């Protein structure tokens, strides 16, 4: 950047100012706009142009981004490639130890839309920072570096007990809590990234704190995080890893399931080939193997490959299991009664309406009322806890993508409401949020404030055929507008409504067709994979191969290992 010409720097800052205006022009983002522009101008030594940049950011000049993009690409040293611009922007924003989700949205747009870089290219630029820090191994070490590394080794056992406890030992903790011990290594690895001045800062105690802040004290070991305080009646709240956790990434995906499916009766074959029923104990729910329960809970997200770091929120499994049993029972009875009613109408009056629900289905509401009300109340409380966890920096200061269906989407809804209620503290954390079949109000007045805390896209995926929400939720909440049944009537570029009516015929389909729902959002990357069939790339369909191409590293013929695939193969052995 030191050798960039003045016109190039001017075009760079102008492009950023216009992007701030285009994306975040609302009053709630005023402080963010001013702070971010000021920091960039300091980085570029262009404070003399601040007044002009302010005019651009407030859209008082009528300028567009196109000419400035061309000016950047015309820089001789860039060779018509915007990589260096995006990389430099990543550099200055990460040096503060806070990767704001709003900044990531802007840089992602620059890379993929303005400069024509691939998604993989952009992510590799992000990964370069992480890999240089976490995987750097110097060829020759000074005596001081050797001494510091020995100290680091000796501290491992002490750290295990004194600092984080056995449950939270992970790569992120090593980086976050012992950052001061590995400062020389960090400084050496960052030298080629940030230049001499930046490396000096990163190699200091303050620089180590920056790195620790970016990835969080929990980092890859966030699965050890348990709630440190109770909220209402919540009994269970912790994160489980859905990816190997080998290294950290500059964005995190958190999934929130909706309910647990009923436990099926397992059968085993004896030596003579005869089947013996294996009856469940009275305490089957509590005695169930934890790994198997976790697999059942997170099964809908088996195909999700959106981030290298993916976590699932495990919460209130006892009540989610009751909810799953109720949905299974009510769906079975409803199908039986609906078939009977249709047959009667066909014989006596003709087929009046194939989609009309029989009145007798209302009698089934007693089966689901209690677990439904309990889960709705708990999910709202869990959402507040999730918001607190994000604001406390348990995942560091990195953009977070949230995804959930049914009650899990309700958790995310209340998480976003809590983040919005916290004002500036809750902004810049959530990049995208995908809510599928959400049992909450569909009122635009209630949804509009959520856009203040979602930097990218807020997706409402719904189905008009969800009779559980039509009857149960409307009856319990005395509300007609339901987000899981309709589009949210807000005209905003960041709000996306996705109609799943052709895919979803009932609330239970959200779990069994989760992968198809995720694909339909056109936001999250998924691969066609289920626990029953683990596909290798050679056996995949054409459409699945297209999905898998999203994980190809440019210049490589190999596919990045799917983070869930190994765990699925292991689960088949259970």
GROMACS .gro file of N, CA, C and O in nm, residues 321-433:
model
  452
  321UNK      N    1  -3.759  -3.315   2.266
  321UNK     CA    2  -3.798  -3.454   2.241
  321UNK      C    3  -3.949  -3.472   2.260
  321UNK      O    4  -4.015  -3.542   2.183
  322UNK      N    5  -4.005  -3.408   2.362
  322UNK     CA    6  -4.150  -3.413   2.384
  322UNK      C    7  -4.223  -3.348   2.268
  322UNK      O    8  -4.328  -3.396   2.223
  323UNK      N    9  -4.166  -3.240   2.218
  323UNK     CA   10  -4.225  -3.171   2.104
  323UNK      C   11  -4.222  -3.260   1.980
  323UNK      O   12  -4.321  -3.269   1.905
  324UNK      N   13  -4.110  -3.327   1.958
  324UNK     CA   14  -4.100  -3.417   1.844
  324UNK      C   15  -4.199  -3.531   1.852
  324UNK      O   16  -4.260  -3.569   1.751
  325UNK      N   17  -4.218  -3.587   1.970
  325UNK     CA   18  -4.315  -3.694   1.987
  325UNK      C   19  -4.456  -3.645   1.960
  325UNK      O   20  -4.537  -3.714   1.897
  326UNK      N   21  -4.486  -3.524   2.007
  326UNK     CA   22  -4.620  -3.467   1.985
  326UNK      C   23  -4.646  -3.444   1.837
  326UNK      O   24  -4.755  -3.474   1.786
  327UNK      N   25  -4.546  -3.390   1.767
  327UNK     CA   26  -4.564  -3.365   1.623
  327UNK      C   27  -4.582  -3.496   1.549
  327UNK      O   28  -4.667  -3.507   1.460
  328UNK      N   29  -4.504  -3.597   1.585
  328UNK     CA   30  -4.517  -3.727   1.520
  328UNK      C   31  -4.655  -3.787   1.542
  328UNK      O   32  -4.718  -3.838   1.448
  329UNK      N   33  -4.706  -3.777   1.664
  329UNK     CA   34  -4.838  -3.832   1.696
  329UNK      C   35  -4.949  -3.758   1.624
  329UNK      O   36  -5.037  -3.817   1.563
  330UNK      N   37  -4.943  -3.626   1.630
  330UNK     CA   38  -5.050  -3.546   1.572
  330UNK      C   39  -5.051  -3.558   1.420
  330UNK      O   40  -5.157  -3.560   1.357
  331UNK      N   41  -4.932  -3.569   1.359
  331UNK     CA   42  -4.927  -3.584   1.213
  331UNK      C   43  -4.985  -3.719   1.171
  331UNK      O   44  -5.059  -3.728   1.074
  332UNK      N   45  -4.953  -3.825   1.244
  332UNK     CA   46  -5.005  -3.957   1.212
  332UNK      C   47  -5.156  -3.961   1.222
  332UNK      O   48  -5.226  -4.013   1.135
  333UNK      N   49  -5.210  -3.905   1.331
  333UNK     CA   50  -5.356  -3.904   1.350
  333UNK      C   51  -5.425  -3.815   1.248
  333UNK      O   52  -5.533  -3.848   1.199
  334UNK      N   53  -5.361  -3.703   1.216
  334UNK     CA   54  -5.422  -3.610   1.121
  334UNK      C   55  -5.433  -3.674   0.982
  334UNK      O   56  -5.534  -3.659   0.913
  335UNK      N   57  -5.328  -3.744   0.942
  335UNK     CA   58  -5.330  -3.810   0.811
  335UNK      C   59  -5.441  -3.913   0.806
  335UNK      O   60  -5.515  -3.924   0.707
  336UNK      N   61  -5.456  -3.989   0.913
  336UNK     CA   62  -5.560  -4.092   0.917
  336UNK      C   63  -5.699  -4.030   0.909
  336UNK      O   64  -5.784  -4.074   0.832
  337UNK      N   65  -5.723  -3.926   0.990
  337UNK     CA   66  -5.855  -3.862   0.990
  337UNK      C   67  -5.882  -3.789   0.860
  337UNK      O   68  -5.994  -3.789   0.810
  338UNK      N   69  -5.780  -3.725   0.805
  338UNK     CA   70  -5.800  -3.653   0.680
  338UNK      C   71  -5.839  -3.750   0.568
  338UNK      O   72  -5.927  -3.721   0.486
  339UNK      N   73  -5.775  -3.867   0.565
  339UNK     CA   74  -5.808  -3.966   0.463
  339UNK      C   75  -5.952  -4.012   0.478
  339UNK      O   76  -6.026  -4.030   0.380
  340UNK      N   77  -5.994  -4.033   0.601
  340UNK     CA   78  -6.133  -4.076   0.626
  340UNK      C   79  -6.232  -3.971   0.581
  340UNK      O   80  -6.334  -4.001   0.517
  341UNK      N   81  -6.205  -3.845   0.614
  341UNK     CA   82  -6.297  -3.738   0.578
  341UNK      C   83  -6.305  -3.720   0.427
  341UNK      O   84  -6.413  -3.699   0.370
  342UNK      N   85  -6.192  -3.727   0.360
  342UNK     CA   86  -6.191  -3.714   0.214
  342UNK      C   87  -6.272  -3.826   0.151
  342UNK      O   88  -6.348  -3.806   0.055
  343UNK      N   89  -6.257  -3.947   0.204
  343UNK     CA   90  -6.332  -4.061   0.152
  343UNK      C   91  -6.482  -4.039   0.169
  343UNK      O   92  -6.561  -4.065   0.078
  344UNK      N   93  -6.524  -3.989   0.285
  344UNK     CA   94  -6.666  -3.962   0.309
  344UNK      C   95  -6.719  -3.859   0.212
  344UNK      O   96  -6.827  -3.873   0.155
  345UNK      N   97  -6.641  -3.754   0.192
  345UNK     CA   98  -6.686  -3.649   0.101
  345UNK      C   99  -6.695  -3.700  -0.042
  345UNK      O  100  -6.782  -3.660  -0.119
  346UNK      N  101  -6.605  -3.790  -0.075
  346UNK     CA  102  -6.605  -3.845  -0.211
  346UNK      C  103  -6.728  -3.931  -0.234
  346UNK      O  104  -6.793  -3.924  -0.339
  347UNK      N  105  -6.767  -4.009  -0.134
  347UNK     CA  106  -6.881  -4.100  -0.148
  347UNK      C  107  -7.013  -4.025  -0.146
  347UNK      O  108  -7.103  -4.050  -0.228
  348UNK      N  109  -7.029  -3.931  -0.053
  348UNK     CA  110  -7.158  -3.868  -0.033
  348UNK      C  111  -7.176  -3.735  -0.105
  348UNK      O  112  -7.286  -3.701  -0.147
  349UNK      N  113  -7.070  -3.656  -0.114
  349UNK     CA  114  -7.088  -3.522  -0.169
  349UNK      C  115  -6.987  -3.488  -0.278
  349UNK      O  116  -6.988  -3.376  -0.328
  350UNK      N  117  -6.903  -3.583  -0.314
  350UNK     CA  118  -6.796  -3.551  -0.408
  350UNK      C  119  -6.682  -3.484  -0.334
  350UNK      O  120  -6.692  -3.447  -0.217
  351UNK      N  121  -6.575  -3.469  -0.402
  351UNK     CA  122  -6.457  -3.411  -0.338
  351UNK      C  123  -6.471  -3.259  -0.336
  351UNK      O  124  -6.445  -3.190  -0.435
  352UNK      N  125  -6.520  -3.206  -0.221
  352UNK     CA  126  -6.548  -3.063  -0.211
  352UNK      C  127  -6.418  -2.982  -0.212
  352UNK      O  128  -6.404  -2.886  -0.286
  353UNK      N  129  -6.327  -3.022  -0.128
  353UNK     CA  130  -6.200  -2.950  -0.122
  353UNK      C  131  -6.091  -3.045  -0.074
  353UNK      O  132  -6.096  -3.093   0.039
  354UNK      N  133  -5.995  -3.069  -0.157
  354UNK     CA  134  -5.889  -3.164  -0.122
  354UNK      C  135  -5.792  -3.106  -0.019
  354UNK      O  136  -5.717  -3.180   0.042
  355UNK      N  137  -5.795  -2.975  -0.003
  355UNK     CA  138  -5.700  -2.915   0.089
  355UNK      C  139  -5.762  -2.871   0.220
  355UNK      O  140  -5.694  -2.822   0.309
  356UNK      N  141  -5.892  -2.885   0.235
  356UNK     CA  142  -5.959  -2.842   0.358
  356UNK      C  143  -5.926  -2.937   0.472
  356UNK      O  144  -5.932  -3.058   0.459
  357UNK      N  145  -5.894  -2.881   0.585
  357UNK     CA  146  -5.864  -2.962   0.702
  357UNK      C  147  -5.994  -2.998   0.773
  357UNK      O  148  -6.080  -2.912   0.795
  358UNK      N  149  -6.015  -3.122   0.811
  358UNK     CA  150  -6.136  -3.161   0.882
  358UNK      C  151  -6.144  -3.095   1.019
  358UNK      O  152  -6.043  -3.072   1.084
  359UNK      N  153  -6.265  -3.068   1.061
  359UNK     CA  154  -6.283  -3.005   1.191
  359UNK      C  155  -6.232  -3.093   1.304
  359UNK      O  156  -6.189  -3.044   1.408
  360UNK      N  157  -6.238  -3.221   1.285
  360UNK     CA  158  -6.197  -3.311   1.392
  360UNK      C  159  -6.050  -3.298   1.426
  360UNK      O  160  -6.006  -3.343   1.531
  361UNK      N  161  -5.975  -3.235   1.336
  361UNK     CA  162  -5.832  -3.220   1.365
  361UNK      C  163  -5.810  -3.128   1.483
  361UNK      O  164  -5.708  -3.133   1.551
  362UNK      N  165  -5.909  -3.041   1.510
  362UNK     CA  166  -5.896  -2.951   1.622
  362UNK      C  167  -5.886  -3.025   1.754
  362UNK      O  168  -5.829  -2.975   1.851
  363UNK      N  169  -5.942  -3.144   1.759
  363UNK     CA  170  -5.936  -3.222   1.882
  363UNK      C  171  -5.794  -3.269   1.912
  363UNK      O  172  -5.764  -3.309   2.024
  364UNK      N  173  -5.708  -3.262   1.813
  364UNK     CA  174  -5.570  -3.307   1.834
  364UNK      C  175  -5.485  -3.202   1.904
  364UNK      O  176  -5.374  -3.233   1.949
  365UNK      N  177  -5.534  -3.080   1.913
  365UNK     CA  178  -5.451  -2.974   1.970
  365UNK      C  179  -5.414  -3.002   2.114
  365UNK      O  180  -5.310  -2.955   2.163
  366UNK      N  181  -5.496  -3.076   2.185
  366UNK     CA  182  -5.465  -3.106   2.325
  366UNK      C  183  -5.336  -3.187   2.338
  366UNK      O  184  -5.269  -3.184   2.441
  367UNK      N  185  -5.302  -3.262   2.233
  367UNK     CA  186  -5.180  -3.344   2.237
  367UNK      C  187  -5.055  -3.258   2.237
  367UNK      O  188  -4.955  -3.291   2.299
  368UNK      N  189  -5.062  -3.146   2.169
  368UNK     CA  190  -4.942  -3.067   2.145
  368UNK      C  191  -4.937  -2.936   2.224
  368UNK      O  192  -4.834  -2.874   2.235
  369UNK      N  193  -5.053  -2.896   2.279
  369UNK     CA  194  -5.059  -2.767   2.346
  369UNK      C  195  -4.949  -2.748   2.450
  369UNK      O  196  -4.876  -2.649   2.449
  370UNK      N  197  -4.937  -2.844   2.543
  370UNK     CA  198  -4.844  -2.825   2.653
  370UNK      C  199  -4.698  -2.822   2.607
  370UNK      O  200  -4.626  -2.727   2.636
  371UNK      N  201  -4.649  -2.923   2.533
  371UNK     CA  202  -4.509  -2.916   2.488
  371UNK      C  203  -4.484  -2.797   2.397
  371UNK      O  204  -4.375  -2.738   2.398
  372UNK      N  205  -4.583  -2.759   2.318
  372UNK     CA  206  -4.567  -2.645   2.229
  372UNK      C  207  -4.548  -2.517   2.309
  372UNK      O  208  -4.457  -2.438   2.284
  373UNK      N  209  -4.633  -2.496   2.408
  373UNK     CA  210  -4.623  -2.374   2.489
  373UNK      C  211  -4.493  -2.370   2.567
  373UNK      O  212  -4.428  -2.265   2.578
  374UNK      N  213  -4.454  -2.484   2.623
  374UNK     CA  214  -4.328  -2.489   2.698
  374UNK      C  215  -4.210  -2.456   2.608
  374UNK      O  216  -4.124  -2.373   2.642
  375UNK      N  217  -4.206  -2.518   2.490
  375UNK     CA  218  -4.094  -2.496   2.398
  375UNK      C  219  -4.092  -2.353   2.345
  375UNK      O  220  -3.985  -2.295   2.326
  376UNK      N  221  -4.208  -2.296   2.321
  376UNK     CA  222  -4.213  -2.157   2.274
  376UNK      C  223  -4.157  -2.063   2.381
  376UNK      O  224  -4.081  -1.970   2.350
  377UNK      N  225  -4.195  -2.086   2.505
  377UNK     CA  226  -4.144  -2.002   2.614
  377UNK      C  227  -3.993  -2.020   2.630
  377UNK      O  228  -3.918  -1.921   2.644
  378UNK      N  229  -3.947  -2.144   2.629
  378UNK     CA  230  -3.805  -2.170   2.648
  378UNK      C  231  -3.723  -2.116   2.531
  378UNK      O  232  -3.613  -2.065   2.550
  379UNK      N  233  -3.774  -2.130   2.410
  379UNK     CA  234  -3.697  -2.085   2.293
  379UNK      C  235  -3.675  -1.934   2.297
  379UNK      O  236  -3.570  -1.885   2.253
  380UNK      N  237  -3.773  -1.860   2.347
  380UNK     CA  238  -3.755  -1.716   2.360
  380UNK      C  239  -3.644  -1.684   2.458
  380UNK      O  240  -3.560  -1.595   2.435
  381UNK      N  241  -3.639  -1.758   2.568
  381UNK     CA  242  -3.534  -1.736   2.667
  381UNK      C  243  -3.397  -1.780   2.613
  381UNK      O  244  -3.295  -1.714   2.638
  382UNK      N  245  -3.395  -1.892   2.541
  382UNK     CA  246  -3.269  -1.939   2.481
  382UNK      C  247  -3.217  -1.836   2.381
  382UNK      O  248  -3.096  -1.814   2.370
  383UNK      N  249  -3.308  -1.772   2.306
  383UNK     CA  250  -3.266  -1.669   2.212
  383UNK      C  251  -3.194  -1.554   2.280
  383UNK      O  252  -3.094  -1.502   2.229
  384UNK      N  253  -3.242  -1.514   2.396
  384UNK     CA  254  -3.175  -1.408   2.470
  384UNK      C  255  -3.037  -1.453   2.516
  384UNK      O  256  -2.941  -1.374   2.515
  385UNK      N  257  -3.027  -1.580   2.556
  385UNK     CA  258  -2.896  -1.632   2.599
  385UNK      C  259  -2.799  -1.638   2.482
  385UNK      O  260  -2.680  -1.611   2.497
  386UNK      N  261  -2.849  -1.675   2.364
  386UNK     CA  262  -2.763  -1.679   2.246
  386UNK      C  263  -2.710  -1.539   2.214
  386UNK      O  264  -2.592  -1.523   2.180
  387UNK      N  265  -2.796  -1.440   2.225
  387UNK     CA  266  -2.753  -1.302   2.201
  387UNK      C  267  -2.644  -1.260   2.300
  387UNK      O  268  -2.543  -1.198   2.262
  388UNK      N  269  -2.662  -1.295   2.427
  388UNK     CA  270  -2.562  -1.262   2.528
  388UNK      C  271  -2.429  -1.331   2.499
  388UNK      O  272  -2.322  -1.273   2.515
  389UNK      N  273  -2.437  -1.456   2.455
  389UNK     CA  274  -2.316  -1.531   2.423
  389UNK      C  275  -2.239  -1.465   2.309
  389UNK      O  276  -2.116  -1.455   2.311
  390UNK      N  277  -2.311  -1.419   2.208
  390UNK     CA  278  -2.247  -1.354   2.093
  390UNK      C  279  -2.185  -1.221   2.134
  390UNK      O  280  -2.073  -1.188   2.094
  391UNK      N  281  -2.258  -1.144   2.214
  391UNK     CA  282  -2.206  -1.014   2.256
  391UNK      C  283  -2.089  -1.028   2.353
  391UNK      O  284  -2.001  -0.942   2.357
  392UNK      N  285  -2.086  -1.137   2.429
  392UNK     CA  286  -1.975  -1.161   2.522
  392UNK      C  287  -1.848  -1.203   2.451
  392UNK      O  288  -1.743  -1.217   2.514
  393UNK      N  289  -1.857  -1.229   2.321
  393UNK     CA  290  -1.738  -1.264   2.244
  393UNK      C  291  -1.694  -1.408   2.256
  393UNK      O  292  -1.577  -1.440   2.237
  394UNK      N  293  -1.788  -1.498   2.287
  394UNK     CA  294  -1.750  -1.639   2.298
  394UNK      C  295  -1.705  -1.697   2.164
  394UNK      O  296  -1.635  -1.798   2.161
  395UNK      N  297  -1.747  -1.635   2.055
  395UNK     CA  298  -1.700  -1.676   1.922
  395UNK      C  299  -1.601  -1.575   1.867
  395UNK      O  300  -1.572  -1.575   1.748
  396UNK      N  301  -1.552  -1.488   1.952
  396UNK     CA  302  -1.461  -1.385   1.907
  396UNK      C  303  -1.536  -1.269   1.846
  396UNK      O  304  -1.657  -1.254   1.860
  397UNK      N  305  -1.461  -1.187   1.778
  397UNK     CA  306  -1.520  -1.070   1.711
  397UNK      C  307  -1.523  -1.096   1.561
  397UNK      O  308  -1.458  -1.028   1.482
  398UNK      N  309  -1.595  -1.199   1.525
  398UNK     CA  310  -1.605  -1.241   1.385
  398UNK      C  311  -1.751  -1.244   1.342
  398UNK      O  312  -1.841  -1.262   1.424
  399UNK      N  313  -1.777  -1.229   1.212
  399UNK     CA  314  -1.916  -1.238   1.163
  399UNK      C  315  -1.974  -1.376   1.188
  399UNK      O  316  -1.906  -1.478   1.172
  400UNK      N  317  -2.099  -1.380   1.225
  400UNK     CA  318  -2.170  -1.504   1.256
  400UNK      C  319  -2.289  -1.519   1.162
  400UNK      O  320  -2.362  -1.422   1.138
  401UNK      N  321  -2.307  -1.640   1.108
  401UNK     CA  322  -2.425  -1.672   1.027
  401UNK      C  323  -2.514  -1.763   1.111
  401UNK      O  324  -2.467  -1.864   1.165
  402UNK      N  325  -2.640  -1.728   1.125
  402UNK     CA  326  -2.734  -1.804   1.206
  402UNK      C  327  -2.835  -1.874   1.115
  402UNK      O  328  -2.883  -1.815   1.018
  403UNK      N  329  -2.867  -1.998   1.148
  403UNK     CA  330  -2.961  -2.075   1.067
  403UNK      C  331  -3.041  -2.167   1.158
  403UNK      O  332  -2.985  -2.238   1.241
  404UNK      N  333  -3.174  -2.166   1.142
  404UNK     CA  334  -3.256  -2.254   1.224
  404UNK      C  335  -3.393  -2.274   1.161
  404UNK      O  336  -3.438  -2.195   1.077
  405UNK      N  337  -3.460  -2.382   1.202
  405UNK     CA  338  -3.595  -2.408   1.152
  405UNK      C  339  -3.689  -2.428   1.271
  405UNK      O  340  -3.647  -2.469   1.380
  406UNK      N  341  -3.816  -2.399   1.249
  406UNK     CA  342  -3.919  -2.416   1.350
  406UNK      C  343  -3.881  -2.344   1.479
  406UNK      O  344  -3.852  -2.225   1.478
  407UNK      N  345  -3.878  -2.416   1.591
  407UNK     CA  346  -3.845  -2.353   1.718
  407UNK      C  347  -3.703  -2.298   1.719
  407UNK      O  348  -3.674  -2.200   1.789
  408UNK      N  349  -3.613  -2.358   1.641
  408UNK     CA  350  -3.478  -2.305   1.629
  408UNK      C  351  -3.478  -2.168   1.562
  408UNK      O  352  -3.401  -2.079   1.600
  409UNK      N  353  -3.564  -2.150   1.463
  409UNK     CA  354  -3.578  -2.019   1.400
  409UNK      C  355  -3.636  -1.918   1.498
  409UNK      O  356  -3.602  -1.799   1.496
  410UNK      N  357  -3.724  -1.966   1.586
  410UNK     CA  358  -3.780  -1.879   1.690
  410UNK      C  359  -3.669  -1.834   1.786
  410UNK      O  360  -3.668  -1.718   1.830
  411UNK      N  361  -3.576  -1.924   1.818
  411UNK     CA  362  -3.461  -1.887   1.901
  411UNK      C  363  -3.384  -1.773   1.835
  411UNK      O  364  -3.348  -1.674   1.899
  412UNK      N  365  -3.358  -1.786   1.704
  412UNK     CA  366  -3.281  -1.684   1.632
  412UNK      C  367  -3.358  -1.552   1.629
  412UNK      O  368  -3.300  -1.444   1.644
  413UNK      N  369  -3.489  -1.559   1.610
  413UNK     CA  370  -3.572  -1.438   1.608
  413UNK      C  371  -3.555  -1.359   1.738
  413UNK      O  372  -3.532  -1.237   1.736
  414UNK      N  373  -3.566  -1.428   1.851
  414UNK     CA  374  -3.553  -1.358   1.979
  414UNK      C  375  -3.408  -1.320   2.007
  414UNK      O  376  -3.383  -1.222   2.080
  415UNK      N  377  -3.313  -1.391   1.950
  415UNK     CA  378  -3.174  -1.349   1.959
  415UNK      C  379  -3.154  -1.215   1.889
  415UNK      O  380  -3.091  -1.123   1.943
  416UNK      N  381  -3.209  -1.203   1.769
  416UNK     CA  382  -3.197  -1.078   1.695
  416UNK      C  383  -3.269  -0.964   1.765
  416UNK      O  384  -3.221  -0.850   1.766
  417UNK      N  385  -3.383  -0.993   1.826
  417UNK     CA  386  -3.455  -0.889   1.900
  417UNK      C  387  -3.373  -0.839   2.018
  417UNK      O  388  -3.368  -0.719   2.047
  418UNK      N  389  -3.305  -0.933   2.087
  418UNK     CA  390  -3.221  -0.893   2.200
  418UNK      C  391  -3.100  -0.813   2.153
  418UNK      O  392  -3.061  -0.713   2.217
  419UNK      N  393  -3.039  -0.853   2.042
  419UNK     CA  394  -2.926  -0.778   1.988
  419UNK      C  395  -2.968  -0.637   1.951
  419UNK      O  396  -2.896  -0.540   1.976
  420UNK      N  397  -3.087  -0.626   1.892
  420UNK     CA  398  -3.136  -0.493   1.853
  420UNK      C  399  -3.164  -0.407   1.977
  420UNK      O  400  -3.139  -0.286   1.978
  421UNK      N  401  -3.214  -0.471   2.081
  421UNK     CA  402  -3.245  -0.397   2.204
  421UNK      C  403  -3.119  -0.342   2.269
  421UNK      O  404  -3.122  -0.239   2.336
  422UNK      N  405  -3.005  -0.410   2.248
  422UNK     CA  406  -2.879  -0.367   2.307
  422UNK      C  407  -2.813  -0.253   2.232
  422UNK      O  408  -2.708  -0.203   2.274
  423UNK      N  409  -2.871  -0.212   2.120
  423UNK     CA  410  -2.816  -0.098   2.047
  423UNK      C  411  -2.686  -0.130   1.977
  423UNK      O  412  -2.668  -0.238   1.920
  424UNK      N  413  -2.590  -0.039   1.983
  424UNK     CA  414  -2.464  -0.052   1.909
  424UNK      C  415  -2.387  -0.177   1.952
  424UNK      O  416  -2.315  -0.237   1.870
  425UNK      N  417  -2.401  -0.218   2.075
  425UNK     CA  418  -2.330  -0.337   2.124
  425UNK      C  419  -2.371  -0.463   2.047
  425UNK      O  420  -2.292  -0.555   2.030
  426UNK      N  421  -2.495  -0.466   1.999
  426UNK     CA  422  -2.545  -0.584   1.930
  426UNK      C  423  -2.527  -0.580   1.780
  426UNK      O  424  -2.566  -0.676   1.711
  427UNK      N  425  -2.470  -0.472   1.727
  427UNK     CA  426  -2.456  -0.460   1.582
  427UNK      C  427  -2.318  -0.506   1.536
  427UNK      O  428  -2.223  -0.507   1.612
  428UNK      N  429  -2.311  -0.545   1.409
  428UNK     CA  430  -2.184  -0.586   1.351
  428UNK      C  431  -2.145  -0.728   1.387
  428UNK      O  432  -2.031  -0.768   1.361
  429UNK      N  433  -2.235  -0.805   1.446
  429UNK     CA  434  -2.206  -0.944   1.485
  429UNK      C  435  -2.264  -1.042   1.386
  429UNK      O  436  -2.195  -1.132   1.338
  430UNK      N  437  -2.391  -1.027   1.354
  430UNK     CA  438  -2.461  -1.122   1.267
  430UNK      C  439  -2.449  -1.077   1.122
  430UNK      O  440  -2.491  -0.966   1.088
  431UNK      N  441  -2.393  -1.163   1.039
  431UNK     CA  442  -2.383  -1.132   0.897
  431UNK      C  443  -2.512  -1.168   0.825
  431UNK      O  444  -2.571  -1.085   0.757
  432UNK      N  445  -2.555  -1.293   0.836
  432UNK     CA  446  -2.679  -1.339   0.774
  432UNK      C  447  -2.758  -1.420   0.875
  432UNK      O  448  -2.701  -1.483   0.966
  433UNK      N  449  -2.889  -1.422   0.857
  433UNK     CA  450  -2.976  -1.504   0.942
  433UNK      C  451  -3.082  -1.568   0.855
  433UNK      O  452  -3.150  -1.500   0.778
   0.00000   0.00000   0.00000
